[in-house]
Amino acid sequence: MGLVAVAAVATGVTSWAVMSYSAAPPDAKAPSSADQNLRDADTLLQAGIAQQQNHDIEGADRTYRRVLELDPQNKYAWYNLGVMAHQAGRTADARADYDKALKIDPVFTSALFNKALLVESSDPDQAGELLKRVIAGNPDAATAHLHLGRIRAQQNRDKDAADEFRRAIAADPSLRSQVPEEFR
């Protein structure tokens, strides 16, 4: 007796129910080994996140790599490996991991944003392009506007910087103190 997840949509909200095969519709098929690998990968991903939150970085690293053995296209595992590498100052590894996540999902805003932060000082033009992609996906991404404003200010593009800082504050007024004085 196995389990199968079933989605139901009621009033625009998706809810998930887990049913045993015996409760599943008669035409439901047993999950394939690939489906089982994806479920195992999802379970491991959650375990890796917990390890990472509990500062067990080595354990989280091993767990995310196991996720990727089961599901090489798991953008979250690649992204989280990138976050850990970024935090450890391993910029080349972080960049490679963010790039792998973005190859899987080119509009993965968390990976776009973190990669922009990673390259902001070394390649502000690339960082600006990445931040514009974040903003295209979420026009109210306040911190993306803030960072883009800083880049534009460094490039002496004061009008563009002022526009970005204005958008950042409009989206999140608490960021006002982080805007350079001359742009407030």
PDB file of C-alpha atoms in Angstrom:
ATOM      1  CA  MET A   1       0.000   0.000   0.000  1.00  0.00           C
ATOM      2  CA  GLY A   2       1.686   3.240  -1.193  1.00  0.00           C
ATOM      3  CA  LEU A   3       0.783   6.909  -1.081  1.00  0.00           C
ATOM      4  CA  VAL A   4      -0.170   9.356  -3.807  1.00  0.00           C
ATOM      5  CA  ALA A   5      -0.515  13.143  -3.559  1.00  0.00           C
ATOM      6  CA  VAL A   6      -3.634  14.678  -5.040  1.00  0.00           C
ATOM      7  CA  ALA A   7      -4.196  18.391  -5.630  1.00  0.00           C
ATOM      8  CA  ALA A   8      -7.594  19.961  -5.187  1.00  0.00           C
ATOM      9  CA  VAL A   9      -8.494  23.526  -6.013  1.00  0.00           C
ATOM     10  CA  ALA A  10     -11.252  25.191  -4.036  1.00  0.00           C
ATOM     11  CA  THR A  11     -11.911  28.934  -4.113  1.00  0.00           C
ATOM     12  CA  GLY A  12      -8.607  29.575  -5.866  1.00  0.00           C
ATOM     13  CA  VAL A  13      -6.486  27.904  -3.188  1.00  0.00           C
ATOM     14  CA  THR A  14      -4.633  24.697  -3.927  1.00  0.00           C
ATOM     15  CA  SER A  15      -4.612  22.139  -1.162  1.00  0.00           C
ATOM     16  CA  TRP A  16      -2.850  18.793  -1.128  1.00  0.00           C
ATOM     17  CA  ALA A  17      -4.161  15.555   0.229  1.00  0.00           C
ATOM     18  CA  VAL A  18      -2.209  12.354   0.640  1.00  0.00           C
ATOM     19  CA  MET A  19      -4.168   9.179   0.042  1.00  0.00           C
ATOM     20  CA  SER A  20      -3.175   5.567   0.067  1.00  0.00           C
ATOM     21  CA  TYR A  21      -3.367   3.738  -3.245  1.00  0.00           C
ATOM     22  CA  SER A  22      -6.428   1.928  -2.015  1.00  0.00           C
ATOM     23  CA  ALA A  23      -8.152   5.304  -1.597  1.00  0.00           C
ATOM     24  CA  ALA A  24      -6.835   6.630  -4.885  1.00  0.00           C
ATOM     25  CA  PRO A  25      -9.040   6.500  -7.966  1.00  0.00           C
ATOM     26  CA  PRO A  26      -9.009   3.049  -9.591  1.00  0.00           C
ATOM     27  CA  ASP A  27      -7.190   4.336 -12.664  1.00  0.00           C
ATOM     28  CA  ALA A  28      -4.345   5.843 -10.591  1.00  0.00           C
ATOM     29  CA  LYS A  29      -0.988   4.259 -11.370  1.00  0.00           C
ATOM     30  CA  ALA A  30       1.685   3.302  -8.906  1.00  0.00           C
ATOM     31  CA  PRO A  31       4.440   5.897  -8.792  1.00  0.00           C
ATOM     32  CA  SER A  32       7.470   5.165 -10.950  1.00  0.00           C
ATOM     33  CA  SER A  33      10.970   4.971  -9.537  1.00  0.00           C
ATOM     34  CA  ALA A  34      11.574   8.446 -11.003  1.00  0.00           C
ATOM     35  CA  ASP A  35       8.556   9.744  -9.058  1.00  0.00           C
ATOM     36  CA  GLN A  36       9.886   8.079  -5.923  1.00  0.00           C
ATOM     37  CA  ASN A  37      13.304   9.689  -6.490  1.00  0.00           C
ATOM     38  CA  LEU A  38      11.654  13.111  -6.741  1.00  0.00           C
ATOM     39  CA  ARG A  39       9.702  12.526  -3.528  1.00  0.00           C
ATOM     40  CA  ASP A  40      12.875  11.349  -1.793  1.00  0.00           C
ATOM     41  CA  ALA A  41      14.702  14.407  -3.141  1.00  0.00           C
ATOM     42  CA  ASP A  42      11.991  16.716  -1.783  1.00  0.00           C
ATOM     43  CA  THR A  43      12.206  15.059   1.636  1.00  0.00           C
ATOM     44  CA  LEU A  44      15.980  15.363   1.631  1.00  0.00           C
ATOM     45  CA  LEU A  45      15.755  18.993   0.505  1.00  0.00           C
ATOM     46  CA  GLN A  46      13.655  19.810   3.559  1.00  0.00           C
ATOM     47  CA  ALA A  47      16.183  17.989   5.758  1.00  0.00           C
ATOM     48  CA  GLY A  48      19.015  19.982   4.157  1.00  0.00           C
ATOM     49  CA  ILE A  49      17.195  23.246   4.809  1.00  0.00           C
ATOM     50  CA  ALA A  50      16.765  22.269   8.459  1.00  0.00           C
ATOM     51  CA  GLN A  51      20.457  21.371   8.704  1.00  0.00           C
ATOM     52  CA  GLN A  52      21.417  24.678   7.121  1.00  0.00           C
ATOM     53  CA  GLN A  53      19.159  26.612   9.519  1.00  0.00           C
ATOM     54  CA  ASN A  54      20.764  24.750  12.424  1.00  0.00           C
ATOM     55  CA  HIS A  55      24.229  25.724  11.128  1.00  0.00           C
ATOM     56  CA  ASP A  56      25.155  22.139  10.203  1.00  0.00           C
ATOM     57  CA  ILE A  57      26.746  23.314   6.980  1.00  0.00           C
ATOM     58  CA  GLU A  58      28.694  20.106   6.291  1.00  0.00           C
ATOM     59  CA  GLY A  59      25.571  18.017   6.812  1.00  0.00           C
ATOM     60  CA  ALA A  60      23.486  20.341   4.651  1.00  0.00           C
ATOM     61  CA  ASP A  61      26.112  20.202   1.914  1.00  0.00           C
ATOM     62  CA  ARG A  62      26.053  16.374   1.922  1.00  0.00           C
ATOM     63  CA  THR A  63      22.255  16.339   1.940  1.00  0.00           C
ATOM     64  CA  TYR A  64      21.925  18.799  -0.962  1.00  0.00           C
ATOM     65  CA  ARG A  65      24.424  16.781  -2.975  1.00  0.00           C
ATOM     66  CA  ARG A  66      22.356  13.658  -2.312  1.00  0.00           C
ATOM     67  CA  VAL A  67      19.274  15.586  -3.518  1.00  0.00           C
ATOM     68  CA  LEU A  68      21.145  16.334  -6.731  1.00  0.00           C
ATOM     69  CA  GLU A  69      22.036  12.665  -7.196  1.00  0.00           C
ATOM     70  CA  LEU A  70      18.300  11.913  -7.146  1.00  0.00           C
ATOM     71  CA  ASP A  71      17.204  15.055  -9.002  1.00  0.00           C
ATOM     72  CA  PRO A  72      19.992  16.872 -10.892  1.00  0.00           C
ATOM     73  CA  GLN A  73      17.467  19.530 -11.954  1.00  0.00           C
ATOM     74  CA  ASN A  74      16.622  20.596  -8.404  1.00  0.00           C
ATOM     75  CA  LYS A  75      17.151  24.360  -8.555  1.00  0.00           C
ATOM     76  CA  TYR A  76      16.661  24.729  -4.804  1.00  0.00           C
ATOM     77  CA  ALA A  77      19.530  22.379  -3.962  1.00  0.00           C
ATOM     78  CA  TRP A  78      21.834  24.226  -6.380  1.00  0.00           C
ATOM     79  CA  TYR A  79      20.673  27.561  -4.983  1.00  0.00           C
ATOM     80  CA  ASN A  80      21.211  26.526  -1.352  1.00  0.00           C
ATOM     81  CA  LEU A  81      24.676  25.188  -2.166  1.00  0.00           C
ATOM     82  CA  GLY A  82      25.344  28.594  -3.717  1.00  0.00           C
ATOM     83  CA  VAL A  83      24.121  30.395  -0.612  1.00  0.00           C
ATOM     84  CA  MET A  84      26.402  28.340   1.621  1.00  0.00           C
ATOM     85  CA  ALA A  85      29.391  28.867  -0.686  1.00  0.00           C
ATOM     86  CA  HIS A  86      28.586  32.593  -0.865  1.00  0.00           C
ATOM     87  CA  GLN A  87      28.459  32.845   2.936  1.00  0.00           C
ATOM     88  CA  ALA A  88      31.763  30.978   3.196  1.00  0.00           C
ATOM     89  CA  GLY A  89      33.415  33.385   0.751  1.00  0.00           C
ATOM     90  CA  ARG A  90      33.818  30.756  -1.962  1.00  0.00           C
ATOM     91  CA  THR A  91      32.654  33.086  -4.712  1.00  0.00           C
ATOM     92  CA  ALA A  92      33.595  30.874  -7.678  1.00  0.00           C
ATOM     93  CA  ASP A  93      31.621  27.960  -6.212  1.00  0.00           C
ATOM     94  CA  ALA A  94      28.699  30.224  -5.344  1.00  0.00           C
ATOM     95  CA  ARG A  95      28.597  31.658  -8.835  1.00  0.00           C
ATOM     96  CA  ALA A  96      28.725  28.184 -10.420  1.00  0.00           C
ATOM     97  CA  ASP A  97      25.905  26.941  -8.178  1.00  0.00           C
ATOM     98  CA  TYR A  98      23.717  29.999  -8.848  1.00  0.00           C
ATOM     99  CA  ASP A  99      24.391  29.550 -12.567  1.00  0.00           C
ATOM    100  CA  LYS A 100      23.258  25.908 -12.386  1.00  0.00           C
ATOM    101  CA  ALA A 101      20.037  26.978 -10.649  1.00  0.00           C
ATOM    102  CA  LEU A 102      19.499  29.669 -13.289  1.00  0.00           C
ATOM    103  CA  LYS A 103      20.145  27.230 -16.122  1.00  0.00           C
ATOM    104  CA  ILE A 104      17.245  25.178 -14.766  1.00  0.00           C
ATOM    105  CA  ASP A 105      15.028  28.236 -14.147  1.00  0.00           C
ATOM    106  CA  PRO A 106      16.258  31.453 -15.798  1.00  0.00           C
ATOM    107  CA  VAL A 107      13.748  33.567 -13.850  1.00  0.00           C
ATOM    108  CA  PHE A 108      14.503  32.119 -10.395  1.00  0.00           C
ATOM    109  CA  THR A 109      14.513  35.479  -8.620  1.00  0.00           C
ATOM    110  CA  SER A 110      16.373  34.358  -5.489  1.00  0.00           C
ATOM    111  CA  ALA A 111      19.283  33.038  -7.566  1.00  0.00           C
ATOM    112  CA  LEU A 112      19.234  36.141  -9.790  1.00  0.00           C
ATOM    113  CA  PHE A 113      19.330  38.427  -6.761  1.00  0.00           C
ATOM    114  CA  ASN A 114      22.070  36.541  -4.928  1.00  0.00           C
ATOM    115  CA  LYS A 115      24.201  36.305  -8.039  1.00  0.00           C
ATOM    116  CA  ALA A 116      23.761  40.069  -8.505  1.00  0.00           C
ATOM    117  CA  LEU A 117      25.007  40.648  -4.952  1.00  0.00           C
ATOM    118  CA  LEU A 118      27.910  38.304  -5.604  1.00  0.00           C
ATOM    119  CA  VAL A 119      29.102  40.204  -8.688  1.00  0.00           C
ATOM    120  CA  GLU A 120      27.993  43.710  -7.692  1.00  0.00           C
ATOM    121  CA  SER A 121      31.474  44.992  -6.830  1.00  0.00           C
ATOM    122  CA  SER A 122      33.400  43.122  -9.541  1.00  0.00           C
ATOM    123  CA  ASP A 123      30.944  43.498 -12.417  1.00  0.00           C
ATOM    124  CA  PRO A 124      28.340  46.193 -11.700  1.00  0.00           C
ATOM    125  CA  ASP A 125      26.985  46.057 -15.264  1.00  0.00           C
ATOM    126  CA  GLN A 126      26.180  42.356 -14.952  1.00  0.00           C
ATOM    127  CA  ALA A 127      24.746  42.925 -11.471  1.00  0.00           C
ATOM    128  CA  GLY A 128      22.531  45.660 -12.886  1.00  0.00           C
ATOM    129  CA  GLU A 129      21.242  43.356 -15.617  1.00  0.00           C
ATOM    130  CA  LEU A 130      20.503  40.613 -13.089  1.00  0.00           C
ATOM    131  CA  LEU A 131      18.675  43.062 -10.816  1.00  0.00           C
ATOM    132  CA  LYS A 132      16.597  44.298 -13.752  1.00  0.00           C
ATOM    133  CA  ARG A 133      15.547  40.681 -14.347  1.00  0.00           C
ATOM    134  CA  VAL A 134      14.548  40.374 -10.682  1.00  0.00           C
ATOM    135  CA  ILE A 135      12.507  43.555 -10.975  1.00  0.00           C
ATOM    136  CA  ALA A 136      10.895  42.379 -14.221  1.00  0.00           C
ATOM    137  CA  GLY A 137       9.581  39.370 -12.289  1.00  0.00           C
ATOM    138  CA  ASN A 138       8.602  41.434  -9.257  1.00  0.00           C
ATOM    139  CA  PRO A 139       8.325  45.203  -9.780  1.00  0.00           C
ATOM    140  CA  ASP A 140       7.969  45.694  -6.015  1.00  0.00           C
ATOM    141  CA  ALA A 141      11.288  43.983  -5.181  1.00  0.00           C
ATOM    142  CA  ALA A 142      12.433  46.782  -2.887  1.00  0.00           C
ATOM    143  CA  THR A 143      15.935  45.535  -2.149  1.00  0.00           C
ATOM    144  CA  ALA A 144      16.564  44.914  -5.854  1.00  0.00           C
ATOM    145  CA  HIS A 145      15.632  48.550  -6.531  1.00  0.00           C
ATOM    146  CA  LEU A 146      17.896  49.642  -3.660  1.00  0.00           C
ATOM    147  CA  HIS A 147      20.912  47.748  -4.991  1.00  0.00           C
ATOM    148  CA  LEU A 148      20.247  48.882  -8.544  1.00  0.00           C
ATOM    149  CA  GLY A 149      20.078  52.445  -7.250  1.00  0.00           C
ATOM    150  CA  ARG A 150      23.468  52.031  -5.589  1.00  0.00           C
ATOM    151  CA  ILE A 151      24.958  50.699  -8.808  1.00  0.00           C
ATOM    152  CA  ARG A 152      23.491  53.574 -10.815  1.00  0.00           C
ATOM    153  CA  ALA A 153      24.837  56.080  -8.268  1.00  0.00           C
ATOM    154  CA  GLN A 154      28.338  54.570  -8.560  1.00  0.00           C
ATOM    155  CA  GLN A 155      28.035  54.877 -12.335  1.00  0.00           C
ATOM    156  CA  ASN A 156      27.168  58.576 -11.907  1.00  0.00           C
ATOM    157  CA  ARG A 157      23.724  57.950 -13.378  1.00  0.00           C
ATOM    158  CA  ASP A 158      22.055  60.103 -10.745  1.00  0.00           C
ATOM    159  CA  LYS A 159      18.614  60.362 -12.355  1.00  0.00           C
ATOM    160  CA  ASP A 160      18.402  56.564 -12.741  1.00  0.00           C
ATOM    161  CA  ALA A 161      19.716  56.119  -9.195  1.00  0.00           C
ATOM    162  CA  ALA A 162      17.110  58.521  -7.800  1.00  0.00           C
ATOM    163  CA  ASP A 163      14.354  56.661  -9.663  1.00  0.00           C
ATOM    164  CA  GLU A 164      15.492  53.317  -8.262  1.00  0.00           C
ATOM    165  CA  PHE A 165      15.796  54.659  -4.715  1.00  0.00           C
ATOM    166  CA  ARG A 166      12.312  56.185  -5.022  1.00  0.00           C
ATOM    167  CA  ARG A 167      10.912  52.814  -6.131  1.00  0.00           C
ATOM    168  CA  ALA A 168      12.714  51.034  -3.275  1.00  0.00           C
ATOM    169  CA  ILE A 169      11.237  53.370  -0.659  1.00  0.00           C
ATOM    170  CA  ALA A 170       7.773  53.210  -2.246  1.00  0.00           C
ATOM    171  CA  ALA A 171       7.875  49.413  -2.009  1.00  0.00           C
ATOM    172  CA  ASP A 172       9.410  49.352   1.490  1.00  0.00           C
ATOM    173  CA  PRO A 173       9.595  52.639   3.442  1.00  0.00           C
ATOM    174  CA  SER A 174      11.896  51.024   6.037  1.00  0.00           C
ATOM    175  CA  LEU A 175      14.701  51.116   3.431  1.00  0.00           C
ATOM    176  CA  ARG A 176      14.811  54.924   3.509  1.00  0.00           C
ATOM    177  CA  SER A 177      17.717  54.937   5.969  1.00  0.00           C
ATOM    178  CA  GLN A 178      19.773  52.816   3.540  1.00  0.00           C
ATOM    179  CA  VAL A 179      19.411  55.303   0.699  1.00  0.00           C
ATOM    180  CA  PRO A 180      22.403  57.639   0.419  1.00  0.00           C
ATOM    181  CA  GLU A 181      21.646  61.049   1.916  1.00  0.00           C
ATOM    182  CA  GLU A 182      21.944  62.916  -1.399  1.00  0.00           C
ATOM    183  CA  PHE A 183      19.119  60.788  -2.851  1.00  0.00           C
ATOM    184  CA  ARG A 184      16.616  61.053   0.018  1.00  0.00           C
TER     185      ARG A 184
END
